[in-house]
mmCIF file of C-alpha atoms and ligand atoms in Angstrom:
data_model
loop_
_atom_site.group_PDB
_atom_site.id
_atom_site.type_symbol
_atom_site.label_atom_id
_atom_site.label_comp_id
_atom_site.label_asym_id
_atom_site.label_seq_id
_atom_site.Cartn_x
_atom_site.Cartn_y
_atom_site.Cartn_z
ATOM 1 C CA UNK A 1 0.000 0.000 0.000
ATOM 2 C CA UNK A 2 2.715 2.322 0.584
ATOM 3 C CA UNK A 3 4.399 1.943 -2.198
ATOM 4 C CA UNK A 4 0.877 3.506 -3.913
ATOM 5 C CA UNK A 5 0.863 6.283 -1.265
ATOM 6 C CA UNK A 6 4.339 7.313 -1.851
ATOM 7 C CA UNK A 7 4.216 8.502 -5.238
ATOM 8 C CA UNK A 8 0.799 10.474 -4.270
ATOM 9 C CA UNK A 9 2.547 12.171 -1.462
ATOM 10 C CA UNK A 10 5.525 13.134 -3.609
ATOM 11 C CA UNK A 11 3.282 15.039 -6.498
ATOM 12 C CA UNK A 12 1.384 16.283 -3.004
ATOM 13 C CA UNK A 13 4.578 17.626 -2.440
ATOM 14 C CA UNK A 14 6.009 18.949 -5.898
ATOM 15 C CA UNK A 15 2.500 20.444 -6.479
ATOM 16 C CA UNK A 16 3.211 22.203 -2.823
ATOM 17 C CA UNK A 17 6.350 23.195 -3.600
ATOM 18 C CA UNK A 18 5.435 24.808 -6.767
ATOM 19 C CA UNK A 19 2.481 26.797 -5.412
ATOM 20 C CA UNK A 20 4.986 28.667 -2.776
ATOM 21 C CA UNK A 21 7.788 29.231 -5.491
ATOM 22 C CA UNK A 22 5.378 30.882 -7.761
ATOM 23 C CA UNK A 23 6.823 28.628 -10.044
ATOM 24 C CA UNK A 24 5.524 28.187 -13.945
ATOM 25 C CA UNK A 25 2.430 26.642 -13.055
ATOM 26 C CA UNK A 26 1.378 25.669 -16.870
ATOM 27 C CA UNK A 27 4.538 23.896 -17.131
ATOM 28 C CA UNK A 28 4.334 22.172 -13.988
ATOM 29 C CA UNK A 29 0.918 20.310 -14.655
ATOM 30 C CA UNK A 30 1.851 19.681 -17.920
ATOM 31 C CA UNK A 31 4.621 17.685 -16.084
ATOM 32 C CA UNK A 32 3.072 16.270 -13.750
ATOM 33 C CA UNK A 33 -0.827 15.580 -15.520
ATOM 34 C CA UNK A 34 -2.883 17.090 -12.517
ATOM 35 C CA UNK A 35 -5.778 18.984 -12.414
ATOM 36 C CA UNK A 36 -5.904 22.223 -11.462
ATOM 37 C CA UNK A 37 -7.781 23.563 -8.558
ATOM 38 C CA UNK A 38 -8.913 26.935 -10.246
ATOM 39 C CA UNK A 39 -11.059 26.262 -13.462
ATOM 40 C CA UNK A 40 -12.193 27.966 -15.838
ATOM 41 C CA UNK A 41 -15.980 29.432 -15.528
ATOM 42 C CA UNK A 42 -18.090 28.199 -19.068
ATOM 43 C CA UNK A 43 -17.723 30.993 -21.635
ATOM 44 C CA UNK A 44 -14.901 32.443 -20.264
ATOM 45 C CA UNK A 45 -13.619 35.328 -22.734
ATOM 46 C CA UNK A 46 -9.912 35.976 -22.749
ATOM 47 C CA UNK A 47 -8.215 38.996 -20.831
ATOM 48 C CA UNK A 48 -7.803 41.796 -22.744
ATOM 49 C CA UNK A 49 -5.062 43.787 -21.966
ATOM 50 C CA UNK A 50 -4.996 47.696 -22.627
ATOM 51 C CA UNK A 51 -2.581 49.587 -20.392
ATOM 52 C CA UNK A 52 -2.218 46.540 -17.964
ATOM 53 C CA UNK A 53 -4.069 48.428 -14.376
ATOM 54 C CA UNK A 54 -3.992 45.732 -11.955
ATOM 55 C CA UNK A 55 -6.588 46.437 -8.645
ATOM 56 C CA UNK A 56 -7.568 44.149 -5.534
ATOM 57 C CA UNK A 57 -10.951 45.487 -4.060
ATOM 58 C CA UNK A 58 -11.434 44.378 -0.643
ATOM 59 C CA UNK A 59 -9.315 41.196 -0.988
ATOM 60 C CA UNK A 60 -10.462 38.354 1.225
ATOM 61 C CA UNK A 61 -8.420 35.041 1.516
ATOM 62 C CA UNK A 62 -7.667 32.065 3.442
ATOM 63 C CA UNK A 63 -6.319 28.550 2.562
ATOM 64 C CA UNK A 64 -7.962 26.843 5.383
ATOM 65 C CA UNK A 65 -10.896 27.378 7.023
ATOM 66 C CA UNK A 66 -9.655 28.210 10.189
ATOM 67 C CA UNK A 67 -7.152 31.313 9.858
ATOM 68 C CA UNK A 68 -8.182 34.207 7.681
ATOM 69 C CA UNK A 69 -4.503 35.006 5.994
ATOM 70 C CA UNK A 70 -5.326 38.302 3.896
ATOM 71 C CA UNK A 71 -8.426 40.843 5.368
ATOM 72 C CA UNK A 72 -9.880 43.088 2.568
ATOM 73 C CA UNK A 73 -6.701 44.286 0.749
ATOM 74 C CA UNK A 74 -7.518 47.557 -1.173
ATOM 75 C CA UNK A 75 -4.277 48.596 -3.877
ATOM 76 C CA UNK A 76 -3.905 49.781 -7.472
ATOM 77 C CA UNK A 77 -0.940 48.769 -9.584
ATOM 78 C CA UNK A 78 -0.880 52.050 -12.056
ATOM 79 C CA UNK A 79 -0.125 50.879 -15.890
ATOM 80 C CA UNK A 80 3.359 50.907 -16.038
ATOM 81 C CA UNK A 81 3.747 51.669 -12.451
ATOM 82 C CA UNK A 82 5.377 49.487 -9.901
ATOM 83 C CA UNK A 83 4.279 48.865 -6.584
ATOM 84 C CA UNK A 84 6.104 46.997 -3.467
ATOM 85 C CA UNK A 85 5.173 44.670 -1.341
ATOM 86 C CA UNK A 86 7.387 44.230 2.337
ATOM 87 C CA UNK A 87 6.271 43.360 5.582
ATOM 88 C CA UNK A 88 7.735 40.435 8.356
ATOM 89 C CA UNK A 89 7.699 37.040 7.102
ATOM 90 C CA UNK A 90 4.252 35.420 7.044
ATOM 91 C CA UNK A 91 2.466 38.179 6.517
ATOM 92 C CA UNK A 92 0.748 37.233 3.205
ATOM 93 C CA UNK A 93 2.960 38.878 0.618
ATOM 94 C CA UNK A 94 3.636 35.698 -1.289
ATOM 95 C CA UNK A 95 -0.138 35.139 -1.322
ATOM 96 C CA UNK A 96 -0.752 38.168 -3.253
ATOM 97 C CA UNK A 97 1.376 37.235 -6.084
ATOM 98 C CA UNK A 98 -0.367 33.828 -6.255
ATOM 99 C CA UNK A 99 -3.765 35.046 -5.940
ATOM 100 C CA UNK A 100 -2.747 37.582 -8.898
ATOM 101 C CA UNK A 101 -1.430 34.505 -11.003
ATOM 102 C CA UNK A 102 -4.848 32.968 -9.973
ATOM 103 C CA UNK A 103 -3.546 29.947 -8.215
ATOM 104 C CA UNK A 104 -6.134 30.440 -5.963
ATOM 105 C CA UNK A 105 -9.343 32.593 -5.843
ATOM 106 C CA UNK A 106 -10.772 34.854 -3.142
ATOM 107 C CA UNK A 107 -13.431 34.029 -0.784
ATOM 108 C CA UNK A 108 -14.125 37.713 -1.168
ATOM 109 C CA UNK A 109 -13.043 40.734 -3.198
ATOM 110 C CA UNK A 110 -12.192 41.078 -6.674
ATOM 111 C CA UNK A 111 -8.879 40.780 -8.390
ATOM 112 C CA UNK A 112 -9.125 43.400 -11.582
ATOM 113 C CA UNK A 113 -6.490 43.306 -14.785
ATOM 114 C CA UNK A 114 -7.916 46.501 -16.664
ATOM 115 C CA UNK A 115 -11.522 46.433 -15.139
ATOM 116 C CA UNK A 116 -11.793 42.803 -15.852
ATOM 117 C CA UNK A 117 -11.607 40.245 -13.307
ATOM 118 C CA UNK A 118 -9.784 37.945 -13.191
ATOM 119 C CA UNK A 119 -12.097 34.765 -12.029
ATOM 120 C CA UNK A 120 -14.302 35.619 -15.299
ATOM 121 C CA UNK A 121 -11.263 35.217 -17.808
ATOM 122 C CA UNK A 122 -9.542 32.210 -19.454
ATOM 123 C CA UNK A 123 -6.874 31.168 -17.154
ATOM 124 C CA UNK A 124 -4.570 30.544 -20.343
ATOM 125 C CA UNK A 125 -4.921 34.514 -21.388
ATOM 126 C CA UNK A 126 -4.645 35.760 -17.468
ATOM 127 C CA UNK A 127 -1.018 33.371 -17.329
ATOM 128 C CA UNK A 128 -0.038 34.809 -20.372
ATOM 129 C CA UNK A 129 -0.359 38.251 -19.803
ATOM 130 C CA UNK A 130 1.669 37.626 -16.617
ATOM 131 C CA UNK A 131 5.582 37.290 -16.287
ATOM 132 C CA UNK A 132 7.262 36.352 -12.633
ATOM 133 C CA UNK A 133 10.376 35.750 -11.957
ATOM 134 C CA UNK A 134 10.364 33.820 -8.770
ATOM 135 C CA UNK A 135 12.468 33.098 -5.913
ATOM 136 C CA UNK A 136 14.080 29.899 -7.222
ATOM 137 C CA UNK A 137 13.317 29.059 -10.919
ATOM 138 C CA UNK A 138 12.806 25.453 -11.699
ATOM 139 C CA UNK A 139 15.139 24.097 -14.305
ATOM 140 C CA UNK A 140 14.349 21.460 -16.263
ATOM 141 C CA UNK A 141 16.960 18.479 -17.535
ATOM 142 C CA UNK A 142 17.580 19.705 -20.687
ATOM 143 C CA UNK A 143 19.706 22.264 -22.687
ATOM 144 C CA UNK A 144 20.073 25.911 -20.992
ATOM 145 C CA UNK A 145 18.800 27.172 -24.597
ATOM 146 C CA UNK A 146 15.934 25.189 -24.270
ATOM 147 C CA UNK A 147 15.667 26.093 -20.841
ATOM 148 C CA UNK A 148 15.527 29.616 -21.931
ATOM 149 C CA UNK A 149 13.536 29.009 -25.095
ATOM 150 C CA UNK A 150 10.472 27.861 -22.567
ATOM 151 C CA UNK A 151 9.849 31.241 -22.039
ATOM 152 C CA UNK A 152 8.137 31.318 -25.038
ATOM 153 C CA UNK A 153 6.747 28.012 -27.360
ATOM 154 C CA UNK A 154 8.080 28.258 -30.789
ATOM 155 C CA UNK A 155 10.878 31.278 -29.783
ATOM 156 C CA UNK A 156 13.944 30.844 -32.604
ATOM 157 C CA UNK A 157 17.138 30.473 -31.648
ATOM 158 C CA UNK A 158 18.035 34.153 -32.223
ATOM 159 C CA UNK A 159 15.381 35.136 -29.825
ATOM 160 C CA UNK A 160 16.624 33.133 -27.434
ATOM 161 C CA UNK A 161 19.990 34.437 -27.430
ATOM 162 C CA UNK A 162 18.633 37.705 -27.812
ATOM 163 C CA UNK A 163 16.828 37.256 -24.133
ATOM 164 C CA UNK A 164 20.077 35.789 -23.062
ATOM 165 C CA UNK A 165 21.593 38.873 -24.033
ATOM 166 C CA UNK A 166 19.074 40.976 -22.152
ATOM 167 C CA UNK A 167 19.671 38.769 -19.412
ATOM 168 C CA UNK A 168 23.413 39.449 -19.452
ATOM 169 C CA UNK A 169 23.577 35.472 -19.797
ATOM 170 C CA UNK A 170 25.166 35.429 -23.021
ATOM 171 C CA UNK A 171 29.114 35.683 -21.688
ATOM 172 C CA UNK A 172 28.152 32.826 -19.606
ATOM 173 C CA UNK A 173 27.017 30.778 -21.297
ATOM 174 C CA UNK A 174 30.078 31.761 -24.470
ATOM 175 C CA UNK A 175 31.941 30.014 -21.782
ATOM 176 C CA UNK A 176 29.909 27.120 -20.924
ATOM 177 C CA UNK A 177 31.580 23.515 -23.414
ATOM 178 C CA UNK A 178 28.328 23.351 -25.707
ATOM 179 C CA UNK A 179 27.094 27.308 -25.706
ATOM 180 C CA UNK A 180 23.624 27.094 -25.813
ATOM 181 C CA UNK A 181 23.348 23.237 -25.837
ATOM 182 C CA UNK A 182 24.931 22.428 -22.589
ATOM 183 C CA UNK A 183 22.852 20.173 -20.233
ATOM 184 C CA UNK A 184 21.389 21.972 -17.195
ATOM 185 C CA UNK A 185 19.484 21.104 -14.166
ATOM 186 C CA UNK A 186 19.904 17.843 -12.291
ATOM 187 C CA UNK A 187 21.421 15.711 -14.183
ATOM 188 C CA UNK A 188 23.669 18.032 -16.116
ATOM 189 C CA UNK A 189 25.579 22.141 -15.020
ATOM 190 C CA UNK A 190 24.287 23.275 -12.220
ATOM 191 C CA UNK A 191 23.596 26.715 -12.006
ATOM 192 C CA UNK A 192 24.149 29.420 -8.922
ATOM 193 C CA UNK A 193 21.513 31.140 -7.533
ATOM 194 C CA UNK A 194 22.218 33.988 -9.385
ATOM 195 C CA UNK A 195 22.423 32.215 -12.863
ATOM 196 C CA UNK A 196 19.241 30.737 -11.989
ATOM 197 C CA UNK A 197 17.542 33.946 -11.341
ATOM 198 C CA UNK A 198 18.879 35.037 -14.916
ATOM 199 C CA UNK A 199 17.624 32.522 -16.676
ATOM 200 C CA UNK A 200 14.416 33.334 -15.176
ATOM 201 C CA UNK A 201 14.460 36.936 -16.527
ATOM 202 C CA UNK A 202 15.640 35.765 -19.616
ATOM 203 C CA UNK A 203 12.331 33.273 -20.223
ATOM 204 C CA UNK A 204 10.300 36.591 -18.876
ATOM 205 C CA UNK A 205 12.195 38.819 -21.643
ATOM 206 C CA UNK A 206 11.037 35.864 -24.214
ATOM 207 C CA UNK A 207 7.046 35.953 -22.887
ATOM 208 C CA UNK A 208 7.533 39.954 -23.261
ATOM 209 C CA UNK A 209 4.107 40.231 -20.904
ATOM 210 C CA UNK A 210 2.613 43.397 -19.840
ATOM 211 C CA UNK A 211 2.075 42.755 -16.159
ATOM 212 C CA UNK A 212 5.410 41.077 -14.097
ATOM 213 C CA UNK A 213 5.833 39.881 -10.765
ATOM 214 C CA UNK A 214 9.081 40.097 -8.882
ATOM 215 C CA UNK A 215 9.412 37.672 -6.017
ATOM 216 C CA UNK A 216 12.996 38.817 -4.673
ATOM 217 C CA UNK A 217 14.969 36.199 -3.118
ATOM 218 C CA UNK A 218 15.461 35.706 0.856
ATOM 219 C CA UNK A 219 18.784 34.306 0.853
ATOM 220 C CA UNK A 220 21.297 37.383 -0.396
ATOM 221 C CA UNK A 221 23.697 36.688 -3.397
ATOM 222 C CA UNK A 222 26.579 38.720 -3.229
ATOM 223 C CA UNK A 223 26.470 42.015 -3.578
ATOM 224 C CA UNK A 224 28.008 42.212 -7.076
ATOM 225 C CA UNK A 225 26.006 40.067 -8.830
ATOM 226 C CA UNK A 226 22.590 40.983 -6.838
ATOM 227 C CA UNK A 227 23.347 44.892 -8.038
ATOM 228 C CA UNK A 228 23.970 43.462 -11.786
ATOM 229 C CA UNK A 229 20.526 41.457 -11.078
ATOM 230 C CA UNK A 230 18.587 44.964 -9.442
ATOM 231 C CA UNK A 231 19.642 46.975 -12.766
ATOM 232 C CA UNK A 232 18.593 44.246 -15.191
ATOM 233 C CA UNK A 233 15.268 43.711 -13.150
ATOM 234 C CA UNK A 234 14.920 47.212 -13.079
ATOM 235 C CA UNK A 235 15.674 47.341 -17.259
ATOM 236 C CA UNK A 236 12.702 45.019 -17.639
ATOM 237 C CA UNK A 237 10.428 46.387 -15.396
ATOM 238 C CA UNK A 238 10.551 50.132 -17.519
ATOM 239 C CA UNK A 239 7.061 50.175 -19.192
ATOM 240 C CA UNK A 240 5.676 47.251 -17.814
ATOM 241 C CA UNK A 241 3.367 46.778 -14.826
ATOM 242 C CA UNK A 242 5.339 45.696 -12.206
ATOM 243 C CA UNK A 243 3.968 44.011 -8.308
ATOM 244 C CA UNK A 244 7.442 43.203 -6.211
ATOM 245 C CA UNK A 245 7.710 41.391 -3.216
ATOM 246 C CA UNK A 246 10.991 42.972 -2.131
ATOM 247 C CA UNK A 247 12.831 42.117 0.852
ATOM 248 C CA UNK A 248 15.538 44.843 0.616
ATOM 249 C CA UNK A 249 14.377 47.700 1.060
ATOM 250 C CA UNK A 250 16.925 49.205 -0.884
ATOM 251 C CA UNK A 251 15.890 47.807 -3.965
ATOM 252 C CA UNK A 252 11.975 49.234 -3.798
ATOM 253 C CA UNK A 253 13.092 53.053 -3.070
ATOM 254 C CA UNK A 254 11.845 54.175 -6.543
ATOM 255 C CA UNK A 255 8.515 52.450 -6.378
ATOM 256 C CA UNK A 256 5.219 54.567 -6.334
ATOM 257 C CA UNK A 257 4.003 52.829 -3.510
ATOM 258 C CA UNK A 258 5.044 51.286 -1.213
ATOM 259 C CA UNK A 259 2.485 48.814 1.112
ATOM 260 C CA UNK A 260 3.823 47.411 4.300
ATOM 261 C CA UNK A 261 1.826 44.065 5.115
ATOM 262 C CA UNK A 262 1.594 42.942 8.750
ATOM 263 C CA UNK A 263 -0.687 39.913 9.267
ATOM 264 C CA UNK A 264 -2.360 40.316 6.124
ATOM 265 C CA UNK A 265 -3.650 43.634 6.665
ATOM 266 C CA UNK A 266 -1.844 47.251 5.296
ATOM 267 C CA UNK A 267 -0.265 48.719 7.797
ATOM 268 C CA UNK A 268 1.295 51.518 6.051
ATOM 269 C CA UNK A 269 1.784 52.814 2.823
ATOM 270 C CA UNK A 270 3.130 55.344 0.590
ATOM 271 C CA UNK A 271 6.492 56.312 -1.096
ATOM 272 C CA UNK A 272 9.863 55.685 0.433
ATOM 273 C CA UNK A 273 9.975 59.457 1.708
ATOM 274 C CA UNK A 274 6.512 59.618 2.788
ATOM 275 C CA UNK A 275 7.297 56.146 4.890
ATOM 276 C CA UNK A 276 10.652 57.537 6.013
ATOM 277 C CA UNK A 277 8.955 60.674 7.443
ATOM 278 C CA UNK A 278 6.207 58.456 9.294
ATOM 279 C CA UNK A 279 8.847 57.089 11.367
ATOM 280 C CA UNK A 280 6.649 53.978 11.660
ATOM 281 C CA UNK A 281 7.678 50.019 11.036
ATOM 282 C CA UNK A 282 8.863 51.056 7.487
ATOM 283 C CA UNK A 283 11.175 53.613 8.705
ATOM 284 C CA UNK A 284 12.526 51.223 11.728
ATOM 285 C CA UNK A 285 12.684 48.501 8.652
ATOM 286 C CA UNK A 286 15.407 50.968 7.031
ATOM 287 C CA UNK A 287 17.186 51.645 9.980
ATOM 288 C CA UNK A 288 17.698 48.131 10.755
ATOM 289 C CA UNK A 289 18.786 47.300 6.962
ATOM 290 C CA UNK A 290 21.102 50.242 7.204
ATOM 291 C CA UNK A 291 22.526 48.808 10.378
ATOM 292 C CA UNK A 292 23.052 45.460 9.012
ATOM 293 C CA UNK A 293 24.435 46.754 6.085
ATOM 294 C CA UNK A 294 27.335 49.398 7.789
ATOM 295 C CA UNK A 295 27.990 45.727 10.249
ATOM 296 C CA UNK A 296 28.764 43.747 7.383
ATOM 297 C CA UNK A 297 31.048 46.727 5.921
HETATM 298 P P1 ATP U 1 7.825 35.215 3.427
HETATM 299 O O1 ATP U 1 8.382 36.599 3.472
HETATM 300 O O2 ATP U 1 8.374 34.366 4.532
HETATM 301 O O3 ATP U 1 7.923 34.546 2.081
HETATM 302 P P2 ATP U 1 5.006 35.932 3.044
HETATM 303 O O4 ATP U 1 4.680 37.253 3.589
HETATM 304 O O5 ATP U 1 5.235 35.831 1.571
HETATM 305 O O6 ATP U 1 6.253 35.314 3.826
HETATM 306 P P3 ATP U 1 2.928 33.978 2.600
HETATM 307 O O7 ATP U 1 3.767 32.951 1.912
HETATM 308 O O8 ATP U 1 2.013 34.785 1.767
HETATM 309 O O9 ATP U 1 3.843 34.943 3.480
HETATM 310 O O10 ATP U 1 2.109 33.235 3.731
HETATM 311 C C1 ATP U 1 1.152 33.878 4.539
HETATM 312 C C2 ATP U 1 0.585 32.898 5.549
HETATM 313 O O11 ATP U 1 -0.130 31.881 4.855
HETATM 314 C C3 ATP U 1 1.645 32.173 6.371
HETATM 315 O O12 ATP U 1 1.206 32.145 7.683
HETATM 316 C C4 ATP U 1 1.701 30.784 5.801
HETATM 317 O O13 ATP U 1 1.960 29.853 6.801
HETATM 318 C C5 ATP U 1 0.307 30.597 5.233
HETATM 319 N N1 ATP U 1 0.340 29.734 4.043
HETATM 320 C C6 ATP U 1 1.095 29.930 2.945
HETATM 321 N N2 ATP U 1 0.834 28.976 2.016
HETATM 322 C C7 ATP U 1 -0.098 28.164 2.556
HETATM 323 C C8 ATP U 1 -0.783 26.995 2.073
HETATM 324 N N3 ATP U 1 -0.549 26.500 0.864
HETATM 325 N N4 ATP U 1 -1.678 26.418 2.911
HETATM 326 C C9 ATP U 1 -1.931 26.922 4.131
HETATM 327 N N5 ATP U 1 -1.330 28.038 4.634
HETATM 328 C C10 ATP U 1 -0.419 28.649 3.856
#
């Protein structure tokens, strides 16, 4: 019997796994022949995207029944704009981005792309309007190009290396034995944190969409290449509608706004001077940063 349970638990897990990572969902179940929990609701018309306004109205959610995890969020992503999302661990910011993506939907609220919402369109349109680049990007066991080359079905090779390029991949991988057909992932290179993260950018260059989600990493890269990362992130993110879930503060201080989440509810928000004059949790949040920052010095 347990040898029937065991491969149950493991997609249990991998399915898990990929709803925290805000991994490629489509990609995933494709993988892995699931069904989704969110469908589709009959007649569904696909999103259309104009200027790419992204609004939660009195957003609502828990995964269990038991413990309400966001309480009636109320924000506006302007078209183009780019707003941050900080607060202590826990506090629901991941949740956001996957309730954007529509891996799960409210038990209250709506969730608007451009006055549409998003529970009313095709789930294949509302994906592919949508770029993140998560936290740790899965790679699969094949080629880096093709690796890459996922970001979009059907991309040619010159648009791959073109991404790779606006990556600033392309003088790693000149290096790399077979260019663009080494083996990555598991069973072949295996690639830094940082490399992964620019591979990640480099599929979200390829899927050019108009609304991108930025889940920055917990655990620090060095400082070098995490500035190289914060000025190619912040190439990509010019005329595009951009939600980041930032955990340096340092690397949010040109947003618009600025929400700080505490225990899924807005406790402040604003831009980084309005939030440094408050003197509130956002303000002690860039003291402390500042401190670390002059320790490790
Ligand atoms: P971090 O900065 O640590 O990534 P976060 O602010 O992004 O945290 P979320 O991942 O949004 O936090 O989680 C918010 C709350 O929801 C947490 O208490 C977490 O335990 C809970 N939670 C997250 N995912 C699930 C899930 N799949 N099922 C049940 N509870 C969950």
């Amino acid at each position: 019997l347990m040898q029937l349970f065991r491969p149950l638990d493991l997609l249990g897990m991998v399915y898990r796994t990929i709803c925290q990572g805000l991994v490629d969902m489509d990609a995933m179940f494709k993988l892995i022949d699931t069904k989704q929990e969110v469908v589709d609701k009959p007649g569904a018309k696909p999103l259309q995207v104009s200027d790419g306004t992204v609004r939660f109205e009195n957003v609502v959610f828990n995964y269990d029944d038991d413990r309400k995890i966001l309480h009636g969020l109320d924000f506006e992503v302007p078209a183009d704009g780019t707003l941050a999302i900080v607060g202590p661990s826990g506090a629901g910011k991941s949740t956001i981005a996957r309730l954007l993506f529509r891996f799960y939907d409210p038990q209250d609220g709506r969730i608007l792309i451009d006055g549409q919402d998003i529970a009313e369109v095709t789930q294949h349109s509302l994906r592919g309007a949508i770029g993140i680049v998560p936290q740790d990007s899965v790679l699969f066991n094949d080629s880096i190009g093709y690796n890459i080359g996922y970001g979009r079905e059907g991309a040619t090779q010159a648009e791959i290396e073109e991404a790779a390029r606006g990556a600033a991949l392309d003088g790693f991988i000149a290096k790399l034995p077979d260019g663009y057909d080494t083996q990555v992932g598991e069973r072949g290179l295996k690639l830094s944190g940082g490399e992964k993260q620019r591979v990640a950018i480099a599929r979200t260059l390829l899927k050019n969409p108009p609304i991108l989600i930025l889940d920055e990493a917990t655990s620090a890269l060095d400082s070098r290449t995490e500035d190289e990362i914060q000025a190619t992130l912040a190439k990509i993110s010019e005329r595009r509608t951009t939600l980041i879930i930032a955990h340096r503060l340092s690397t949010i201080t040109h947003a618009d706004e600025i929400i700080v989440l505490n225990e899924g509810r807005i406790a402040e928000r604003g831009s980084h001077r309005q939030l440094l004059v408050k003197r509130g949790l956002y303000a002690d949040m860039w003291k402390r940063q500042a401190e670390d920052q002059r320790e490790k010095a």
